[in-house]
Amino acid sequence: MSREFELCPGRRIGGEQPCFIIAEIGQNHQGDLDIAKRMIRMAKDCGADCAKFQKSELEYKFNKKALERPYTSKHSWGKTYGEHKRHLEFSHDQYRELKKYAEEIGIFFTASGMDEMAVEFLHELDVPFFKVGSGDTNNFPYLEKTAKKGRPMVISSGMQSMNTMHQVYQIVKPINPNFCFLQCTSAYPLQPEDVNLRVMSAYQSAFPDIPIGYSGHETGIAISVAAVAMGAKVLERHVTLDKTWKGSDHQASLEPNELAELVKAIRTVEKAMGSPVKQLLPCEMACNEKLGKSVVAKVTIPEGAILTLDMLTVKVGEPKGFPPEAIFDLVGQKVKKKIEEDETITEQAVENHAKKVKC
């Protein structure tokens, strides 16, 4: 079982802890601070553990030509990619305001640091953990500097290979043991055949001393629920207030009713995972009393007879007698009294029979 650690103050992940659910607001706030606050409130009301954004210091994330590149998509907020990104980027003061709001309503707040300078700001902002987006997972200098900050890390693995993830583990582990990997495929929206939930099992085998989770970009909630059933200890899903809004992430995001249903389904699945011990449960007693079967006489059995298998059958009997699994143990036993055809065979009717205890 994956090692536990405290991801946020008072909230541990891994082991038998409940799945930590991240509502990824990202840049679905449309560059509007009020919408961003509404989305934080929505995440809280739907039961998510954390509201997460994406913070970039654009001149450190992009070079000049990338920022000057024409951006004519229907999702564009400007003529160039730089204008588009600037429209969606909150200032440091706005981030402080958002974090304060999240604290006031009682939900954890963090952001993906999309470049090294963004990580510096988030460290100053005192976020509980750093989220490493898939685009920086193979950025080894970034990983090393982020790990040295000493905060827990959640690392997505979209666009990466298993070999790269081994290298990431080897870089981060000696510096900062409090991190986890999320299986992720970087496509929006993500098709089911490209999800590859079995990678989670590969991660669990390759990295047994860290928690494993899932970051999904698919539509609907079924795949994310399955990920939790497979052992995801952190789950991240993009959220939106309206899938029809302008922006490339909205279509792969969950609206409020879907997020609420996802959280509810995850908590139900966690309860259902239960215990690995198979046994008759108290909740099954009523059914067992009503429909549980017993060994009964297939024919009339005279007093002193030695039981053979062709004398016995199994039915729902009244009163209860030997359970069906005892039928072979009864073969060769001597009966103390006459047993009529169709009569339940009880302990009192069998000579010196030691009833076996169920395990």
Short mmCIF file of C-alpha atoms in Angstrom, two decimals:
data_model
loop_
_atom_site.label_atom_id
_atom_site.label_comp_id
_atom_site.label_asym_id
_atom_site.label_seq_id
_atom_site.Cartn_x
_atom_site.Cartn_y
_atom_site.Cartn_z
CA MET A 1 0.00 0.00 0.00
CA SER A 2 1.25 3.45 -0.87
CA ARG A 3 2.91 5.47 1.84
CA GLU A 4 0.81 8.17 3.49
CA PHE A 5 1.80 11.80 3.81
CA GLU A 6 0.13 15.10 4.61
CA LEU A 7 -0.73 16.85 1.35
CA CYS A 8 -2.56 19.76 3.00
CA PRO A 9 -2.72 20.75 6.68
CA GLY A 10 -4.71 18.05 8.43
CA ARG A 11 -5.38 16.11 5.21
CA ARG A 12 -3.32 13.02 4.46
CA ILE A 13 -3.30 10.99 1.25
CA GLY A 14 -2.24 7.44 0.44
CA GLY A 15 -2.78 4.23 2.36
CA GLU A 16 -6.38 3.91 3.48
CA GLN A 17 -7.07 7.65 3.33
CA PRO A 18 -10.01 8.80 1.18
CA CYS A 19 -9.28 10.04 -2.33
CA PHE A 20 -8.27 13.71 -2.44
CA ILE A 21 -10.43 15.40 -5.08
CA ILE A 22 -9.02 18.41 -6.94
CA ALA A 23 -11.38 20.65 -8.89
CA GLU A 24 -9.15 22.02 -11.63
CA ILE A 25 -10.48 25.49 -12.46
CA GLY A 26 -7.37 26.17 -14.51
CA GLN A 27 -8.19 29.09 -16.78
CA ASN A 28 -11.88 28.30 -17.19
CA HIS A 29 -12.61 31.47 -15.24
CA GLN A 30 -12.52 33.48 -18.51
CA GLY A 31 -10.16 36.02 -16.92
CA ASP A 32 -12.95 37.21 -14.60
CA LEU A 33 -12.19 37.33 -10.87
CA ASP A 34 -15.85 37.08 -9.87
CA ILE A 35 -16.34 33.99 -12.01
CA ALA A 36 -13.22 32.51 -10.42
CA LYS A 37 -14.72 33.03 -6.97
CA ARG A 38 -18.00 31.49 -8.08
CA MET A 39 -16.05 28.46 -9.27
CA ILE A 40 -14.21 28.12 -5.97
CA ARG A 41 -17.56 28.22 -4.18
CA MET A 42 -18.95 25.65 -6.61
CA ALA A 43 -16.01 23.32 -5.94
CA LYS A 44 -16.61 23.66 -2.21
CA ASP A 45 -20.37 23.12 -2.49
CA CYS A 46 -19.88 20.02 -4.65
CA GLY A 47 -17.59 18.41 -2.07
CA ALA A 48 -14.18 18.75 -3.71
CA ASP A 49 -11.18 18.98 -1.40
CA CYS A 50 -9.24 21.58 -3.35
CA ALA A 51 -9.77 24.32 -5.94
CA LYS A 52 -6.81 24.61 -8.29
CA PHE A 53 -5.74 27.22 -10.85
CA GLN A 54 -2.84 27.56 -13.32
CA LYS A 55 -0.27 30.30 -12.67
CA SER A 56 2.18 31.46 -15.31
CA GLU A 57 4.74 34.23 -15.51
CA LEU A 58 4.31 34.47 -19.25
CA GLU A 59 7.77 35.79 -20.20
CA TYR A 60 9.30 32.82 -18.33
CA LYS A 61 6.92 30.22 -19.76
CA PHE A 62 7.01 31.35 -23.42
CA ASN A 63 9.65 32.86 -25.61
CA LYS A 64 8.88 36.06 -27.55
CA LYS A 65 8.01 34.34 -30.80
CA ALA A 66 5.54 32.05 -29.03
CA LEU A 67 3.84 35.05 -27.42
CA GLU A 68 3.77 36.91 -30.75
CA ARG A 69 2.30 33.97 -32.66
CA PRO A 70 -1.05 34.82 -34.27
CA TYR A 71 -3.93 33.08 -32.50
CA THR A 72 -7.07 32.95 -34.60
CA SER A 73 -8.89 30.11 -32.83
CA LYS A 74 -12.54 30.52 -31.86
CA HIS A 75 -11.27 30.19 -28.29
CA SER A 76 -8.90 33.16 -28.59
CA TRP A 77 -9.09 36.16 -26.25
CA GLY A 78 -6.63 38.16 -28.38
CA LYS A 79 -4.98 38.45 -31.79
CA THR A 80 -1.76 36.82 -30.57
CA TYR A 81 -1.17 33.95 -28.17
CA GLY A 82 0.42 36.41 -25.74
CA GLU A 83 -2.67 38.64 -25.75
CA HIS A 84 -4.83 35.58 -25.25
CA LYS A 85 -2.80 34.34 -22.26
CA ARG A 86 -2.56 37.79 -20.67
CA HIS A 87 -6.35 38.08 -20.71
CA LEU A 88 -6.60 34.82 -18.75
CA GLU A 89 -3.73 35.44 -16.32
CA PHE A 90 -4.54 36.78 -12.85
CA SER A 91 -2.10 39.11 -11.10
CA HIS A 92 -0.32 38.31 -7.85
CA ASP A 93 -2.78 40.45 -5.91
CA GLN A 94 -5.71 38.69 -7.53
CA TYR A 95 -4.21 35.33 -6.55
CA ARG A 96 -3.89 36.53 -2.97
CA GLU A 97 -7.55 37.55 -3.06
CA LEU A 98 -8.61 34.16 -4.44
CA LYS A 99 -6.60 32.25 -1.84
CA LYS A 100 -8.10 34.36 0.94
CA TYR A 101 -11.58 33.68 -0.40
CA ALA A 102 -10.93 29.92 -0.52
CA GLU A 103 -9.70 29.97 3.07
CA GLU A 104 -12.79 31.90 4.16
CA ILE A 105 -15.18 29.32 2.73
CA GLY A 106 -13.09 26.33 3.83
CA ILE A 107 -11.52 24.71 0.77
CA PHE A 108 -7.83 24.15 0.01
CA PHE A 109 -6.35 26.37 -2.70
CA THR A 110 -3.37 25.84 -4.98
CA ALA A 111 -2.22 26.23 -8.57
CA SER A 112 0.02 24.57 -11.10
CA GLY A 113 3.21 26.59 -11.34
CA MET A 114 3.69 26.67 -15.09
CA ASP A 115 7.29 27.94 -14.92
CA GLU A 116 10.00 28.41 -12.31
CA MET A 117 9.05 32.00 -11.49
CA ALA A 118 5.42 30.98 -11.01
CA VAL A 119 6.63 28.36 -8.51
CA GLU A 120 8.54 31.09 -6.66
CA PHE A 121 5.35 33.15 -6.39
CA LEU A 122 3.24 30.18 -5.27
CA HIS A 123 5.84 29.37 -2.63
CA GLU A 124 5.58 32.93 -1.37
CA LEU A 125 1.77 32.59 -1.48
CA ASP A 126 2.15 29.60 0.85
CA VAL A 127 0.07 27.09 -1.11
CA PRO A 128 -0.17 23.71 0.66
CA PHE A 129 1.28 21.76 -2.25
CA PHE A 130 2.70 22.24 -5.73
CA LYS A 131 0.97 20.76 -8.75
CA VAL A 132 3.36 19.92 -11.58
CA GLY A 133 1.54 19.98 -14.91
CA SER A 134 2.36 17.37 -17.52
CA GLY A 135 4.24 19.92 -19.62
CA ASP A 136 6.87 20.32 -16.90
CA THR A 137 7.19 16.70 -15.78
CA ASN A 138 10.24 16.16 -18.01
CA ASN A 139 11.62 19.62 -17.15
CA PHE A 140 14.22 18.23 -14.77
CA PRO A 141 15.79 21.53 -13.58
CA TYR A 142 12.27 22.80 -12.79
CA LEU A 143 11.46 19.58 -10.90
CA GLU A 144 14.63 19.76 -8.85
CA LYS A 145 14.09 23.40 -7.87
CA THR A 146 10.44 22.77 -7.05
CA ALA A 147 11.25 19.71 -4.94
CA LYS A 148 13.80 21.72 -2.95
CA LYS A 149 11.04 24.08 -1.78
CA GLY A 150 9.99 21.29 0.56
CA ARG A 151 6.28 21.38 -0.17
CA PRO A 152 4.37 18.21 -1.17
CA MET A 153 4.10 17.68 -4.92
CA VAL A 154 1.45 16.20 -7.20
CA ILE A 155 3.01 15.32 -10.55
CA SER A 156 0.98 14.61 -13.70
CA SER A 157 2.39 12.33 -16.36
CA GLY A 158 0.71 13.28 -19.64
CA MET A 159 2.95 13.04 -22.73
CA GLN A 160 5.61 11.11 -20.76
CA SER A 161 7.06 7.60 -20.96
CA MET A 162 7.62 5.12 -18.14
CA ASN A 163 11.36 5.68 -18.55
CA THR A 164 10.87 9.41 -17.96
CA MET A 165 8.71 8.73 -14.89
CA HIS A 166 11.49 6.58 -13.45
CA GLN A 167 13.86 9.51 -13.95
CA VAL A 168 11.38 11.88 -12.31
CA TYR A 169 11.16 9.54 -9.32
CA GLN A 170 14.94 9.34 -9.05
CA ILE A 171 15.26 13.14 -9.14
CA VAL A 172 12.49 14.01 -6.70
CA LYS A 173 12.63 11.17 -4.15
CA PRO A 174 16.02 11.96 -2.56
CA ILE A 175 15.09 15.64 -2.23
CA ASN A 176 11.43 15.48 -1.25
CA PRO A 177 9.73 12.17 -0.36
CA ASN A 178 6.25 13.71 -0.21
CA PHE A 179 5.01 13.42 -3.78
CA CYS A 180 2.67 11.36 -5.92
CA PHE A 181 2.19 10.57 -9.61
CA LEU A 182 -1.05 10.97 -11.55
CA GLN A 183 -1.77 8.92 -14.65
CA CYS A 184 -2.77 11.42 -17.32
CA THR A 185 -3.26 11.62 -21.08
CA SER A 186 -2.96 15.14 -22.49
CA ALA A 187 -5.91 15.30 -24.89
CA TYR A 188 -9.02 17.49 -24.57
CA PRO A 189 -11.52 15.89 -24.53
CA LEU A 190 -9.93 12.50 -23.94
CA GLN A 191 -11.36 9.41 -25.64
CA PRO A 192 -11.85 6.29 -23.46
CA GLU A 193 -9.45 4.17 -25.52
CA ASP A 194 -6.64 6.63 -24.74
CA VAL A 195 -7.17 6.76 -20.96
CA ASN A 196 -5.07 3.68 -20.11
CA LEU A 197 -6.07 3.28 -16.48
CA ARG A 198 -3.83 0.21 -16.32
CA VAL A 199 -0.86 2.58 -16.22
CA MET A 200 -1.95 3.27 -12.64
CA SER A 201 -1.32 -0.39 -11.83
CA ALA A 202 2.09 -0.17 -13.50
CA TYR A 203 2.90 2.89 -11.39
CA GLN A 204 1.68 1.13 -8.23
CA SER A 205 4.08 -1.74 -8.97
CA ALA A 206 7.02 0.44 -10.02
CA PHE A 207 6.64 3.04 -7.25
CA PRO A 208 5.04 1.22 -4.28
CA ASP A 209 6.21 3.82 -1.75
CA ILE A 210 4.27 6.77 -3.20
CA PRO A 211 0.54 7.33 -3.72
CA ILE A 212 -0.80 7.06 -7.26
CA GLY A 213 -3.70 9.03 -8.69
CA TYR A 214 -5.46 10.08 -11.87
CA SER A 215 -5.90 13.35 -13.77
CA GLY A 216 -8.69 13.01 -16.31
CA HIS A 217 -9.75 15.03 -19.34
CA GLU A 218 -12.54 12.72 -20.49
CA THR A 219 -16.23 13.55 -20.57
CA GLY A 220 -18.53 12.17 -17.89
CA ILE A 221 -17.62 10.63 -14.55
CA ALA A 222 -17.52 6.85 -15.10
CA ILE A 223 -13.80 6.61 -15.90
CA SER A 224 -12.83 8.74 -12.90
CA VAL A 225 -14.94 6.57 -10.59
CA ALA A 226 -13.21 3.51 -12.03
CA ALA A 227 -9.82 5.11 -11.34
CA VAL A 228 -10.73 5.48 -7.67
CA ALA A 229 -11.88 1.86 -7.55
CA MET A 230 -8.45 0.94 -8.95
CA GLY A 231 -6.75 2.78 -6.10
CA ALA A 232 -6.38 6.43 -7.14
CA LYS A 233 -5.55 8.42 -4.00
CA VAL A 234 -5.70 11.80 -5.77
CA LEU A 235 -8.19 12.63 -8.50
CA GLU A 236 -8.07 15.79 -10.59
CA ARG A 237 -10.81 16.88 -13.00
CA HIS A 238 -11.29 20.14 -14.86
CA VAL A 239 -14.47 21.99 -13.91
CA THR A 240 -16.55 24.71 -15.52
CA LEU A 241 -19.76 26.61 -14.93
CA ASP A 242 -20.79 26.19 -18.57
CA LYS A 243 -19.34 23.84 -21.19
CA THR A 244 -20.45 26.15 -23.99
CA TRP A 245 -18.18 28.98 -22.87
CA LYS A 246 -15.23 30.03 -25.02
CA GLY A 247 -12.09 28.09 -24.17
CA SER A 248 -10.53 24.79 -25.21
CA ASP A 249 -10.81 23.15 -21.77
CA HIS A 250 -14.54 23.62 -21.17
CA GLN A 251 -15.65 20.63 -23.26
CA ALA A 252 -13.46 18.29 -21.19
CA SER A 253 -14.65 19.81 -17.91
CA LEU A 254 -17.39 18.89 -15.47
CA GLU A 255 -20.30 21.21 -14.81
CA PRO A 256 -21.48 21.60 -11.19
CA ASN A 257 -24.06 18.80 -11.29
CA GLU A 258 -21.47 16.41 -12.72
CA LEU A 259 -18.83 17.35 -10.16
CA ALA A 260 -21.31 16.83 -7.33
CA GLU A 261 -22.30 13.45 -8.76
CA LEU A 262 -18.64 12.47 -9.16
CA VAL A 263 -17.81 13.30 -5.54
CA LYS A 264 -20.88 11.39 -4.35
CA ALA A 265 -20.00 8.38 -6.52
CA ILE A 266 -16.39 8.34 -5.31
CA ARG A 267 -17.41 8.38 -1.67
CA THR A 268 -19.90 5.57 -2.35
CA VAL A 269 -17.24 3.48 -4.10
CA GLU A 270 -14.81 4.03 -1.22
CA LYS A 271 -17.40 2.68 1.21
CA ALA A 272 -18.08 -0.23 -1.12
CA MET A 273 -14.40 -1.23 -1.30
CA GLY A 274 -14.78 -2.39 2.29
CA SER A 275 -12.88 -5.31 3.77
CA PRO A 276 -10.95 -8.08 2.00
CA VAL A 277 -12.28 -10.61 4.55
CA LYS A 278 -15.11 -12.72 3.11
CA GLN A 279 -17.61 -13.76 5.77
CA LEU A 280 -21.32 -13.86 6.59
CA LEU A 281 -22.19 -10.28 7.49
CA PRO A 282 -24.80 -9.09 9.99
CA CYS A 283 -26.73 -7.45 7.14
CA GLU A 284 -27.04 -10.88 5.47
CA MET A 285 -28.56 -12.64 8.49
CA ALA A 286 -32.16 -11.92 7.56
CA CYS A 287 -31.70 -13.33 4.05
CA ASN A 288 -29.81 -16.31 5.42
CA GLU A 289 -32.57 -17.08 7.92
CA LYS A 290 -35.26 -16.84 5.24
CA LEU A 291 -33.57 -18.47 2.24
CA GLY A 292 -30.42 -20.18 3.53
CA LYS A 293 -30.57 -23.90 2.74
CA SER A 294 -30.04 -26.95 4.91
CA VAL A 295 -29.37 -30.66 4.44
CA VAL A 296 -32.65 -32.62 4.46
CA ALA A 297 -33.56 -36.28 4.11
CA LYS A 298 -34.11 -37.34 0.51
CA VAL A 299 -35.73 -40.56 1.72
CA THR A 300 -36.92 -41.90 5.04
CA ILE A 301 -33.83 -42.81 7.07
CA PRO A 302 -34.30 -45.50 9.75
CA GLU A 303 -32.79 -45.23 13.23
CA GLY A 304 -29.19 -46.51 13.34
CA ALA A 305 -28.63 -46.09 9.60
CA ILE A 306 -25.26 -44.97 8.28
CA LEU A 307 -25.75 -41.91 6.09
CA THR A 308 -24.91 -42.13 2.40
CA LEU A 309 -24.97 -39.32 -0.13
CA ASP A 310 -28.03 -40.71 -1.92
CA MET A 311 -30.03 -40.35 1.32
CA LEU A 312 -29.41 -36.58 1.42
CA THR A 313 -30.41 -33.47 -0.49
CA VAL A 314 -30.37 -29.71 0.03
CA LYS A 315 -33.43 -27.47 0.45
CA VAL A 316 -34.64 -24.41 2.27
CA GLY A 317 -35.63 -26.16 5.45
CA GLU A 318 -37.65 -25.50 8.57
CA PRO A 319 -36.16 -25.67 11.11
CA LYS A 320 -32.59 -24.91 10.09
CA GLY A 321 -30.22 -27.86 10.09
CA PHE A 322 -26.77 -28.62 8.79
CA PRO A 323 -25.65 -26.10 6.13
CA PRO A 324 -25.14 -27.39 2.57
CA GLU A 325 -21.35 -27.35 2.87
CA ALA A 326 -21.62 -30.00 5.64
CA ILE A 327 -23.27 -32.61 3.41
CA PHE A 328 -20.05 -34.54 2.66
CA ASP A 329 -19.08 -34.52 6.35
CA LEU A 330 -22.40 -36.23 7.17
CA VAL A 331 -21.68 -39.16 4.87
CA GLY A 332 -20.65 -42.15 7.04
CA GLN A 333 -22.29 -40.77 10.19
CA LYS A 334 -24.84 -42.83 12.20
CA VAL A 335 -28.29 -41.45 12.91
CA LYS A 336 -29.72 -41.73 16.42
CA LYS A 337 -33.38 -41.67 15.44
CA LYS A 338 -35.66 -42.16 12.48
CA ILE A 339 -35.68 -39.22 10.08
CA GLU A 340 -38.71 -38.84 7.85
CA GLU A 341 -38.39 -38.06 4.16
CA ASP A 342 -38.04 -34.27 3.56
CA GLU A 343 -37.22 -33.65 7.22
CA THR A 344 -34.33 -31.34 8.13
CA ILE A 345 -31.33 -33.17 9.49
CA THR A 346 -30.30 -31.57 12.80
CA GLU A 347 -27.38 -32.12 15.15
CA GLN A 348 -29.64 -33.91 17.58
CA ALA A 349 -30.34 -36.60 14.96
CA VAL A 350 -26.71 -37.48 14.25
CA GLU A 351 -24.55 -39.47 16.63
CA ASN A 352 -21.39 -37.84 18.01
CA HIS A 353 -21.29 -35.22 15.25
CA ALA A 354 -18.88 -32.34 15.90
CA LYS A 355 -20.15 -29.31 14.01
CA LYS A 356 -17.42 -27.58 12.06
CA VAL A 357 -16.97 -23.89 12.73
CA LYS A 358 -17.06 -21.57 9.70
CA CYS A 359 -13.95 -19.50 9.14
#
